[in-house]
mmCIF file of C-alpha atoms in Angstrom:
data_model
loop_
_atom_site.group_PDB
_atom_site.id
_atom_site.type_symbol
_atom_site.label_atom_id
_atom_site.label_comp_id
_atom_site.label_asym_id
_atom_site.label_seq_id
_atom_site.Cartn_x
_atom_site.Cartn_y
_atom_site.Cartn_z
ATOM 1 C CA UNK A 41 -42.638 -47.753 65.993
ATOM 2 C CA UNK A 42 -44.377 -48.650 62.550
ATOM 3 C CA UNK A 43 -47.193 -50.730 63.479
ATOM 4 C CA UNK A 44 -46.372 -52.274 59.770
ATOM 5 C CA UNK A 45 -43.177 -53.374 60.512
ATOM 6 C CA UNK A 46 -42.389 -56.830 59.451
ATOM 7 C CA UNK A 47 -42.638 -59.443 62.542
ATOM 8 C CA UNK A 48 -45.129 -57.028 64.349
ATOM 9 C CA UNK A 49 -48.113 -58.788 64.487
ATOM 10 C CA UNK A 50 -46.496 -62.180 65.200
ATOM 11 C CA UNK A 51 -45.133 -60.663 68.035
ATOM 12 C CA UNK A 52 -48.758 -59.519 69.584
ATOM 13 C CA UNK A 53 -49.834 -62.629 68.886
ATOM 14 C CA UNK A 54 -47.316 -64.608 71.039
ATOM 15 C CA UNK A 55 -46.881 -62.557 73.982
ATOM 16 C CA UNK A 56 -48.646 -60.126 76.151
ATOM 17 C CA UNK A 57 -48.544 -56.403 76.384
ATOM 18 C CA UNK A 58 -46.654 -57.262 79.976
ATOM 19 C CA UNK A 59 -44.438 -59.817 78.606
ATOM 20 C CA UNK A 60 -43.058 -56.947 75.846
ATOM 21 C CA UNK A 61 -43.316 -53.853 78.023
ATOM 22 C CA UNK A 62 -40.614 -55.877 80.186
ATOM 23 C CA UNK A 63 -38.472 -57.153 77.189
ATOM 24 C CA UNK A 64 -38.442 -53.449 75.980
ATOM 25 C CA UNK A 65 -37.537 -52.197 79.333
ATOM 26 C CA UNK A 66 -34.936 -54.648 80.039
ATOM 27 C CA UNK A 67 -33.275 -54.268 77.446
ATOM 28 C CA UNK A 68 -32.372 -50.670 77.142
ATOM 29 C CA UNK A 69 -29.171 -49.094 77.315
ATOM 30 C CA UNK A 70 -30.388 -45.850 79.267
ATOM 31 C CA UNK A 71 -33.270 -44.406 80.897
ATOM 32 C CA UNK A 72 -36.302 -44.033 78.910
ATOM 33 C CA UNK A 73 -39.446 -42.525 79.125
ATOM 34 C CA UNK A 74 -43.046 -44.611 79.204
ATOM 35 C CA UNK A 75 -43.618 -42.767 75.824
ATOM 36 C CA UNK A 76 -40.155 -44.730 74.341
ATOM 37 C CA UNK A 77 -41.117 -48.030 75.771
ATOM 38 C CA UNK A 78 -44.840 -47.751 75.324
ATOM 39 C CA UNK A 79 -44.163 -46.676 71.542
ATOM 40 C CA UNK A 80 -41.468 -49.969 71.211
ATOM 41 C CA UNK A 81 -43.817 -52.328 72.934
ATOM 42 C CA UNK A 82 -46.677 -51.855 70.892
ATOM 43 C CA UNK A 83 -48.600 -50.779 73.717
ATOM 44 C CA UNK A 84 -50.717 -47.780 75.009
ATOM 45 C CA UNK A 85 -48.606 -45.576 77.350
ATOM 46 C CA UNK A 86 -51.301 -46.123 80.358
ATOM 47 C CA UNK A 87 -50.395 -49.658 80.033
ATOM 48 C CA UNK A 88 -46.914 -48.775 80.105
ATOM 49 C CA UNK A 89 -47.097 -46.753 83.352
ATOM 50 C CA UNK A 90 -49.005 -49.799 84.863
ATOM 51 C CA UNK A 91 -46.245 -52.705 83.733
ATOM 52 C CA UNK A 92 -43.676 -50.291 84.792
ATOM 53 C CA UNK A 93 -44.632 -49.847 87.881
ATOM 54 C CA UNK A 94 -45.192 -53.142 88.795
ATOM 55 C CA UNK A 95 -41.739 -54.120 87.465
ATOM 56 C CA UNK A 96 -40.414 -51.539 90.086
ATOM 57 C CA UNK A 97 -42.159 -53.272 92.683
ATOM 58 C CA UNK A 98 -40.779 -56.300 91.983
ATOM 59 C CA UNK A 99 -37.038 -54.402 91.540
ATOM 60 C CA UNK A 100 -36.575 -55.516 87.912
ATOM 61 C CA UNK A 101 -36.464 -52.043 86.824
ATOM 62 C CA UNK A 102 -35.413 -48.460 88.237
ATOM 63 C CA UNK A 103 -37.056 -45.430 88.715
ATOM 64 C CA UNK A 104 -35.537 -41.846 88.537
ATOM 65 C CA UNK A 105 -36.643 -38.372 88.044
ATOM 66 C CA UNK A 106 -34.923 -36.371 85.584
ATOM 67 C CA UNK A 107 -36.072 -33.377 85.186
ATOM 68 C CA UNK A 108 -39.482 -33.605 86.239
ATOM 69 C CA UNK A 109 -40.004 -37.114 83.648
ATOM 70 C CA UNK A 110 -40.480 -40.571 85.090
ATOM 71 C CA UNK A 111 -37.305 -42.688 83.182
ATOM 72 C CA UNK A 112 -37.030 -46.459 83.729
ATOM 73 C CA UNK A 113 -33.848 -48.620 83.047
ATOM 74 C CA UNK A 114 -33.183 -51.887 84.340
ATOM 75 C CA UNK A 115 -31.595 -53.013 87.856
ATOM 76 C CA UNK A 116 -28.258 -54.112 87.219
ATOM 77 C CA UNK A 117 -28.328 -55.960 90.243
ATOM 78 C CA UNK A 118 -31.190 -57.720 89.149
ATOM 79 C CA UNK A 119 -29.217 -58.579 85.719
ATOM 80 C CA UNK A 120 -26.523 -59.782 87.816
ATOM 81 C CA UNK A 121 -28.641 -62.283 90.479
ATOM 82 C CA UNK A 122 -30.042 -63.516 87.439
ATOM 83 C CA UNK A 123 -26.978 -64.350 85.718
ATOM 84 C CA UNK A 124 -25.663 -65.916 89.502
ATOM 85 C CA UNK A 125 -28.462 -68.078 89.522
ATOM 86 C CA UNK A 126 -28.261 -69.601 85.855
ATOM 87 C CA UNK A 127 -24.497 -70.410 86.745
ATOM 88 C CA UNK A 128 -25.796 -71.912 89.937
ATOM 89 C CA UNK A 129 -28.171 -74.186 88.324
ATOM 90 C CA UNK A 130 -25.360 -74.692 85.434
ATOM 91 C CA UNK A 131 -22.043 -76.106 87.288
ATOM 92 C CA UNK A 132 -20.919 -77.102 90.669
ATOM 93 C CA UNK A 133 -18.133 -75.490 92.450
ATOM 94 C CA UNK A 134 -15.695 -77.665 90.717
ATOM 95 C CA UNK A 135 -17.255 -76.523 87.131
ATOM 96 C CA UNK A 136 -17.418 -72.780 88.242
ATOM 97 C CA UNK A 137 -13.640 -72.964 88.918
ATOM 98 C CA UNK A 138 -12.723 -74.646 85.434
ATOM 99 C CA UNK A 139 -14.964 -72.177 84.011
ATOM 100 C CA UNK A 140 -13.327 -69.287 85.576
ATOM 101 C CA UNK A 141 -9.988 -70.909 84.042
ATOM 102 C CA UNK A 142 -11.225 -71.191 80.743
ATOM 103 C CA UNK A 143 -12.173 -67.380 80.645
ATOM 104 C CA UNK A 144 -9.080 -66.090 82.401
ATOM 105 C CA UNK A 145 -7.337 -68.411 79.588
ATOM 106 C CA UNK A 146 -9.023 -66.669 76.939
ATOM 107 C CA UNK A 147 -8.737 -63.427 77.829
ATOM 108 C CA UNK A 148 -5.039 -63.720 78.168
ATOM 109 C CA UNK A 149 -4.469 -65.089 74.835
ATOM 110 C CA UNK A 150 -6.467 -62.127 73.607
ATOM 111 C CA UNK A 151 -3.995 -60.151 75.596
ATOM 112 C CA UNK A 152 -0.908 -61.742 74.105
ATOM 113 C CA UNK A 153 -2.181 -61.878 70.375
ATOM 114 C CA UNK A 154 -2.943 -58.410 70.102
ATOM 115 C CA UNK A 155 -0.314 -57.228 72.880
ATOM 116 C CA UNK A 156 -3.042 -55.221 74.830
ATOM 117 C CA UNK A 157 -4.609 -55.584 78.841
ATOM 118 C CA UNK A 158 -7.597 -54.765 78.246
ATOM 119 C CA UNK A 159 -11.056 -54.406 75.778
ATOM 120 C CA UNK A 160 -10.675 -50.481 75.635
ATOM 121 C CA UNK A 161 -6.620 -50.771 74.933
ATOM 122 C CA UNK A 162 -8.030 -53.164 71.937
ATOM 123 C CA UNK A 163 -10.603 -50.937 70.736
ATOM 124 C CA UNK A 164 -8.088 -48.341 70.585
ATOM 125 C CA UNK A 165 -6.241 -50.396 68.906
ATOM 126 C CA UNK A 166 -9.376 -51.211 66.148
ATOM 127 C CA UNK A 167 -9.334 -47.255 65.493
ATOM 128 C CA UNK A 168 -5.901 -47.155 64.234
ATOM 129 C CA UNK A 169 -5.747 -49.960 61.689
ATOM 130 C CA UNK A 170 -6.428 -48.713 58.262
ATOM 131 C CA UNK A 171 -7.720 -52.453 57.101
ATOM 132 C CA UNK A 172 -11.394 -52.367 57.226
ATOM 133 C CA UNK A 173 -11.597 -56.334 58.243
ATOM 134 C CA UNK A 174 -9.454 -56.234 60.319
ATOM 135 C CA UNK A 175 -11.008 -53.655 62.074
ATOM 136 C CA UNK A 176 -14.594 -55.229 62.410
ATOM 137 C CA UNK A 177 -12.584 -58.850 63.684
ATOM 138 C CA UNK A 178 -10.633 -56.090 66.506
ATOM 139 C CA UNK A 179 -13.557 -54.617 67.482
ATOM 140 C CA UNK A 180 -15.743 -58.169 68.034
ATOM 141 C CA UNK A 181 -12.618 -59.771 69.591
ATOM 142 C CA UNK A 182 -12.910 -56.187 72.100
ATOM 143 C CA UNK A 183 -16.696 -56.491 72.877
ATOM 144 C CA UNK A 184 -16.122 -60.215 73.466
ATOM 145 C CA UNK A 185 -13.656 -59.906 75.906
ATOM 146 C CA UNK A 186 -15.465 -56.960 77.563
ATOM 147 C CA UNK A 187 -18.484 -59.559 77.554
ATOM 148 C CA UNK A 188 -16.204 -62.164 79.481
ATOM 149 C CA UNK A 189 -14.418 -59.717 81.834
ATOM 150 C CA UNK A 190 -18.329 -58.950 83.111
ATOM 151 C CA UNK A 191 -19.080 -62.709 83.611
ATOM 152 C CA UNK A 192 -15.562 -63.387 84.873
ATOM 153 C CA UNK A 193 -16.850 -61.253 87.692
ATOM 154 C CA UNK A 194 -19.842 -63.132 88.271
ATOM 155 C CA UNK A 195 -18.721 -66.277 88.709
ATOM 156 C CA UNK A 196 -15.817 -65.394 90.604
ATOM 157 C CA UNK A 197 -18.542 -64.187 93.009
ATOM 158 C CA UNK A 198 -20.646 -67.175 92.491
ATOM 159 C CA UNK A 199 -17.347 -69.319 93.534
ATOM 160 C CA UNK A 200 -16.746 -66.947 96.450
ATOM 161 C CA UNK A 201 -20.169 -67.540 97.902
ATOM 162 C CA UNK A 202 -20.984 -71.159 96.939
ATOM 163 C CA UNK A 203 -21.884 -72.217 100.021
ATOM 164 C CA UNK A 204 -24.463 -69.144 100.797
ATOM 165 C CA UNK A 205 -25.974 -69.420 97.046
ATOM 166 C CA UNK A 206 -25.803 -72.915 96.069
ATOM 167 C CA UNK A 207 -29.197 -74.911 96.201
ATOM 168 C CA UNK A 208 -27.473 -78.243 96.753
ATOM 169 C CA UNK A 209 -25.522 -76.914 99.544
ATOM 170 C CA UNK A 210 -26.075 -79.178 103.144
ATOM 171 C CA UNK A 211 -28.280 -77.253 105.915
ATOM 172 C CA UNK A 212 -26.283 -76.209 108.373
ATOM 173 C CA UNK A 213 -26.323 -78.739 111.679
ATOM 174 C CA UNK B 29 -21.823 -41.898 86.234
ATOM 175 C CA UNK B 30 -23.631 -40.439 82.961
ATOM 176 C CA UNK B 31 -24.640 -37.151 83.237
ATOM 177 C CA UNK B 32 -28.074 -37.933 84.249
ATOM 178 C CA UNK B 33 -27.120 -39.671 87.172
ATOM 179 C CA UNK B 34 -27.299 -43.538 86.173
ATOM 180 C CA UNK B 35 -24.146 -45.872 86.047
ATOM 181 C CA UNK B 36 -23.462 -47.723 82.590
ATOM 182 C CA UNK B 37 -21.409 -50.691 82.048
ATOM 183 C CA UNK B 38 -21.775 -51.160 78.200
ATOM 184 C CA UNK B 39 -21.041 -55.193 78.683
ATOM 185 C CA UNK B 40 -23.942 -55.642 81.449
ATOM 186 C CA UNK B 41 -26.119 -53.408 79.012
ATOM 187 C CA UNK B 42 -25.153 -56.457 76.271
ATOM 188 C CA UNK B 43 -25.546 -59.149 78.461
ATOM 189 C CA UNK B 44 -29.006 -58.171 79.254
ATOM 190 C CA UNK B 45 -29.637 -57.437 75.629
ATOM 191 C CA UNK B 46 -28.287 -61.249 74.789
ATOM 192 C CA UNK B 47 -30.587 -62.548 77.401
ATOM 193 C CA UNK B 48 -33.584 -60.863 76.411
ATOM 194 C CA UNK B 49 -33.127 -61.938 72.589
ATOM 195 C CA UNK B 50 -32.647 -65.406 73.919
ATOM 196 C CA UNK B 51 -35.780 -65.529 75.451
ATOM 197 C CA UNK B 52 -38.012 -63.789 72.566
ATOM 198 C CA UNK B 53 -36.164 -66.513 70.289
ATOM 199 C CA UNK B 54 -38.122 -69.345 72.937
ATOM 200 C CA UNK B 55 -40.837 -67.515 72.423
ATOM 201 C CA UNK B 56 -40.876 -67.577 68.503
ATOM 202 C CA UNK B 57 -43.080 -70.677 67.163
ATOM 203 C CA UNK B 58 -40.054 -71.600 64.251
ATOM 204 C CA UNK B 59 -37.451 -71.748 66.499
ATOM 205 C CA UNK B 60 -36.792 -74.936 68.357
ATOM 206 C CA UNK B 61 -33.772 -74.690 70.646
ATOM 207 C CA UNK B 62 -31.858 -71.391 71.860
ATOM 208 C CA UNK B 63 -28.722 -71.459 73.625
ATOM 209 C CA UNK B 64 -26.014 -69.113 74.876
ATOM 210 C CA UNK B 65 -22.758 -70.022 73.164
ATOM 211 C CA UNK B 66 -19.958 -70.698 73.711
ATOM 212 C CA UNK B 67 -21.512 -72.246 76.406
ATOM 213 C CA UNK B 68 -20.460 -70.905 79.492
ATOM 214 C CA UNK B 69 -19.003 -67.475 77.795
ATOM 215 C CA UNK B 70 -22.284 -66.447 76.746
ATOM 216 C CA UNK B 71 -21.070 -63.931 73.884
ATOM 217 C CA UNK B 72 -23.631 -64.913 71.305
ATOM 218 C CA UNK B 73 -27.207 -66.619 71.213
ATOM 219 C CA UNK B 74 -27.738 -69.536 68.900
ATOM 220 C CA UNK B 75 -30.891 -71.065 67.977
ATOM 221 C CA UNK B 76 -31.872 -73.637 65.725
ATOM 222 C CA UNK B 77 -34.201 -73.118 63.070
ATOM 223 C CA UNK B 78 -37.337 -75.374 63.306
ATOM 224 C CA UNK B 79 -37.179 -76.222 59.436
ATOM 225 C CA UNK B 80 -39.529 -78.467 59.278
ATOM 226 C CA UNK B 81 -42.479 -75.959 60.230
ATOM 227 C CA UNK B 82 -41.101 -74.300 56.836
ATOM 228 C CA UNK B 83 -41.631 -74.694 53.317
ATOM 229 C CA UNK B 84 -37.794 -75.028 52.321
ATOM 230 C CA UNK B 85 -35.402 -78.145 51.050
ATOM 231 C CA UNK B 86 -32.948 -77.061 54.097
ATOM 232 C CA UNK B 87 -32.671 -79.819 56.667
ATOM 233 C CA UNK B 88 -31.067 -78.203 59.476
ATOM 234 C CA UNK B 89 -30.351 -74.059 59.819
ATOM 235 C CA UNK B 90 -28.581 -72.123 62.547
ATOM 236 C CA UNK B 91 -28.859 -68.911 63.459
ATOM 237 C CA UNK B 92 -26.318 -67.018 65.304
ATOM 238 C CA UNK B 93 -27.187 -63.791 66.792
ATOM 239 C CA UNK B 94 -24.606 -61.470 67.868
ATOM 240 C CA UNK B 95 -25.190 -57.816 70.186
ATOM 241 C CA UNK B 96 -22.982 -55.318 71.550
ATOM 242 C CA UNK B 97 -24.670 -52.263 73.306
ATOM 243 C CA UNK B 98 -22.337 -49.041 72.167
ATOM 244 C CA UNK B 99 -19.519 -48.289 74.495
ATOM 245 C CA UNK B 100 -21.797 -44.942 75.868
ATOM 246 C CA UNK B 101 -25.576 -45.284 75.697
ATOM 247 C CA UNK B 102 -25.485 -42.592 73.229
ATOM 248 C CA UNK B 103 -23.776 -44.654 70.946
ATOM 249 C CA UNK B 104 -25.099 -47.250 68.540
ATOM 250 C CA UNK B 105 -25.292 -50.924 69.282
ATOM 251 C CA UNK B 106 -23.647 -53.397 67.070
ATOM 252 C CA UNK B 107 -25.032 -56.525 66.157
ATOM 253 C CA UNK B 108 -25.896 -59.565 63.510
ATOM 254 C CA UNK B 109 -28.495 -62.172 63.170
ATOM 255 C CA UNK B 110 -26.812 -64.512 60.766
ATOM 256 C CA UNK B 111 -28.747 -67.656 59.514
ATOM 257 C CA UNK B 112 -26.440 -70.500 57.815
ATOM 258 C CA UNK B 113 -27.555 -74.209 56.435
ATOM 259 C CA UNK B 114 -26.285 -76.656 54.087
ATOM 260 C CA UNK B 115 -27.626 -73.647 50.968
ATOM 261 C CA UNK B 116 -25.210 -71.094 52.111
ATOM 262 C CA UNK B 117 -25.509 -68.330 54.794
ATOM 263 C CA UNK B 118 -26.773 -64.969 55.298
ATOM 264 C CA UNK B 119 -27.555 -62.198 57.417
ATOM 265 C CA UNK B 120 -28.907 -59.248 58.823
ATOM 266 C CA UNK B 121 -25.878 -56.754 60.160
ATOM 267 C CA UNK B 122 -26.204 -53.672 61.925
ATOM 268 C CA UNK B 123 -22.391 -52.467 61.855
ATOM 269 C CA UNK B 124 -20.253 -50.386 59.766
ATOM 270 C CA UNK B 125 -19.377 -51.688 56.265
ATOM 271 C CA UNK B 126 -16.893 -50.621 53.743
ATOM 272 C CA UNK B 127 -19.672 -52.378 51.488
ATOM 273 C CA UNK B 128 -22.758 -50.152 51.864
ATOM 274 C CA UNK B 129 -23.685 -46.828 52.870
ATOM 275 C CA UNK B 130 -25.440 -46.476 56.490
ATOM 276 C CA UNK B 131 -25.012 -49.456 59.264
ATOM 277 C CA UNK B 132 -28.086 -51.490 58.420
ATOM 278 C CA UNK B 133 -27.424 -53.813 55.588
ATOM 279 C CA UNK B 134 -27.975 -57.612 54.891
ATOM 280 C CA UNK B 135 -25.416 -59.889 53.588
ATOM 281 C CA UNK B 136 -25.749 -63.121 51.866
ATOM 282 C CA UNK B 137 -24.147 -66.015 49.648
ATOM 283 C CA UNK B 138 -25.174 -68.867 47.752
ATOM 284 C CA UNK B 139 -22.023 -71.126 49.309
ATOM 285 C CA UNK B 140 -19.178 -70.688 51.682
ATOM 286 C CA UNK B 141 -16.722 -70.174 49.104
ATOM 287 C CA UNK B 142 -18.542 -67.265 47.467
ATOM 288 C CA UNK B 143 -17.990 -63.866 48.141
ATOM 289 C CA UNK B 144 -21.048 -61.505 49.735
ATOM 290 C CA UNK B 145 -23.628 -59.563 48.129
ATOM 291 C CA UNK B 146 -24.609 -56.905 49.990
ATOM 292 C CA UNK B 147 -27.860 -54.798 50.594
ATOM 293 C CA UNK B 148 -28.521 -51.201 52.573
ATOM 294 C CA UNK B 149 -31.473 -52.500 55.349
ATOM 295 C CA UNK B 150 -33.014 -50.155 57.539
ATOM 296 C CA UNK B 151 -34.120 -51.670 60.635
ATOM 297 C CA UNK B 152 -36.955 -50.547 62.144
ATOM 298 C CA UNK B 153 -35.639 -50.365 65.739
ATOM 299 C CA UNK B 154 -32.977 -51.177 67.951
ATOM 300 C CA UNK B 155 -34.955 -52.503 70.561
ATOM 301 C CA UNK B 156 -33.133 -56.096 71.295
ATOM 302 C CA UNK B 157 -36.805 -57.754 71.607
ATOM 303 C CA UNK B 158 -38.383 -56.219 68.235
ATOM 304 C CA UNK B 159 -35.091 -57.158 66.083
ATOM 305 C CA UNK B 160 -35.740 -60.440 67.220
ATOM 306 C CA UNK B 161 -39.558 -60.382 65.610
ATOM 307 C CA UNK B 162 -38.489 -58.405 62.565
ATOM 308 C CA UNK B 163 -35.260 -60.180 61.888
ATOM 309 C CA UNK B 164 -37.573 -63.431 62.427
ATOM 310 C CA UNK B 165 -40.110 -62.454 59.964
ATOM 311 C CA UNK B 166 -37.075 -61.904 57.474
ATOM 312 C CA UNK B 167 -35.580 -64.942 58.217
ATOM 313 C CA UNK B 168 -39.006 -67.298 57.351
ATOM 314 C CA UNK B 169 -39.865 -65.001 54.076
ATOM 315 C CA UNK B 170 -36.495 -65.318 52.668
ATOM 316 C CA UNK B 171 -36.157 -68.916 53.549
ATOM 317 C CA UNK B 172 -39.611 -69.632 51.881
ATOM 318 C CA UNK B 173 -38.867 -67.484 48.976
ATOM 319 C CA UNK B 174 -35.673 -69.323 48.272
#
């Protein structure tokens, strides 16, 4: 990371070293080494190790061993109880269920525009048209509906458990 | 399973990406609102633009940010922050472009009827959390240099 690089020092300046060691972390794709996510945070890999930790204590992040290097990636289910509890505080059961509609509607006109059942049939789809534009709109319209199909899931769960999850829901007698 | 062992699910691996920009946008001191949008689809993160903590003649800007982790986690993400107000619109893209060489490139025009210049950019990561500080630092210079 280029300690030059535009928007560096702003960032420093308006958060902590633990506040960007967890951004960096929870954000990547794979498993990464302290040296990647030290080097990206703007931090000293000791600090690293120390934030990292801690966010495996509190089961925001993984740990695994590959081949004899510490590599952190986030917990998806951690991702995902997140995501169930910003719905939760979002919409009642009631708006959970339109909002499930609205998705499912979505996804099937995606499905009957491009005459395709899923994001990966589409993105196959992307590679074979010789239009450039057209390709770039395919592909978005693909990692859109991927996007949704992952929520769909989430609130179809959040709907499934209402009761158990919801903060508004009556104690039991 | 990859081959080290750890599931991927490219969309979860863009939703957390979308949710960590969102919350480095709060945390920047010229943005005043960020959102998911649409709301309740949560494909893209919108913020507005606190223009008035700027020198510029815009009254209102947008920006709409835009990330897809690549389909493996060896690939490439995708994404775009584009900024738009009542000047014209442009952006920072990381995606391929018939326009440019390389993925990195910035796009801009002086009104929605005009067609796009276009620039090579190299960004300096493609950690979700720094874009958002360098695309931020872009977006204030270039609106103050306007």
């Amino acid at each position: 990371m280029d300690d030059e690089a535009p928007g560096v020092e702003a960032w420093k300046e308006q958060t902590s070293a633990f506040d960007r060691v967890r951004s960096v972390a929870g954000s990547v794709s794979g498993p990464q080494p302290v040296s990647y996510i030290a080097t990206e945070a703007l931090v000293a890999e000791n600090t690293a190790r120390a934030h990292l930790e801690r966010l495996v204590d509190m089961n925001v992040l993984l740990e695994r061993d590959v081949e004899g290097t510490a590599m952190y990636e986030p917990d998806p289910l951690h991702t995902r109880v997140q995501t169930l509890r910003d719905l939760l505080d979002e919409y009642d059961q009631d708006g959970l269920l339109e909002l499930k509609a609205e998705l499912q509607e979505q996804m099937e006109t995606w499905g009957r525009d491009y005459g395709v059942g899923s994001p990966e049939a589409l993105r196959r789809r992307a590679a074979e048209s010789d239009d450039a534009a057209e390709t770039r709109e395919i592909r978005e319209t693909a990692n859109d509906w991927a996007l949704l199909r992952y929520r769909l899931d989430i609130i179809e769960q959040a709907i499934e458990n209402y009761a158990a999850y919801s903060r508004d829901s009556p104690a039991p007698a | 399973m990859n081959g080290d062992g750890s599931s991927y699910d490219a969309a979860e691996a863009s939703h957390r990406a979308l949710r960590s920009i969102q919350r480095e946008l709060e945390r920047h001191p010229t943005i005043s609102t960020v959102r998911g949008f649409p709301s309740g689809a949560y494909t893209q993160v919108v913020a507005e633009v606190a223009i008035d903590r700027l020198e510029t003649d815009a009254t209102e800007g947008t920006l709409t940010v835009r990330w897809f982790a690549g389909e493996t986690p060896e690939k490439k993400p995708t994404f775009s922050f584009h900024y738009s107000d009542d000047n014209g619109d442009f952006g920072w893209h990381h995606e391929p472009n018939p326009h440019v060489d390389g993925w990195g490139h910035v796009q801009a025009r002086p009104d929605s009827t005009a067609t796009y210049d276009y620039e090579p950019y190299a960004f300096s990561s493609d950690s979700p959390a720094r874009v958002v500080w360098e695309m931020m630092s872009q977006l204030v210079s270039t609106l103050q240099s306007r």
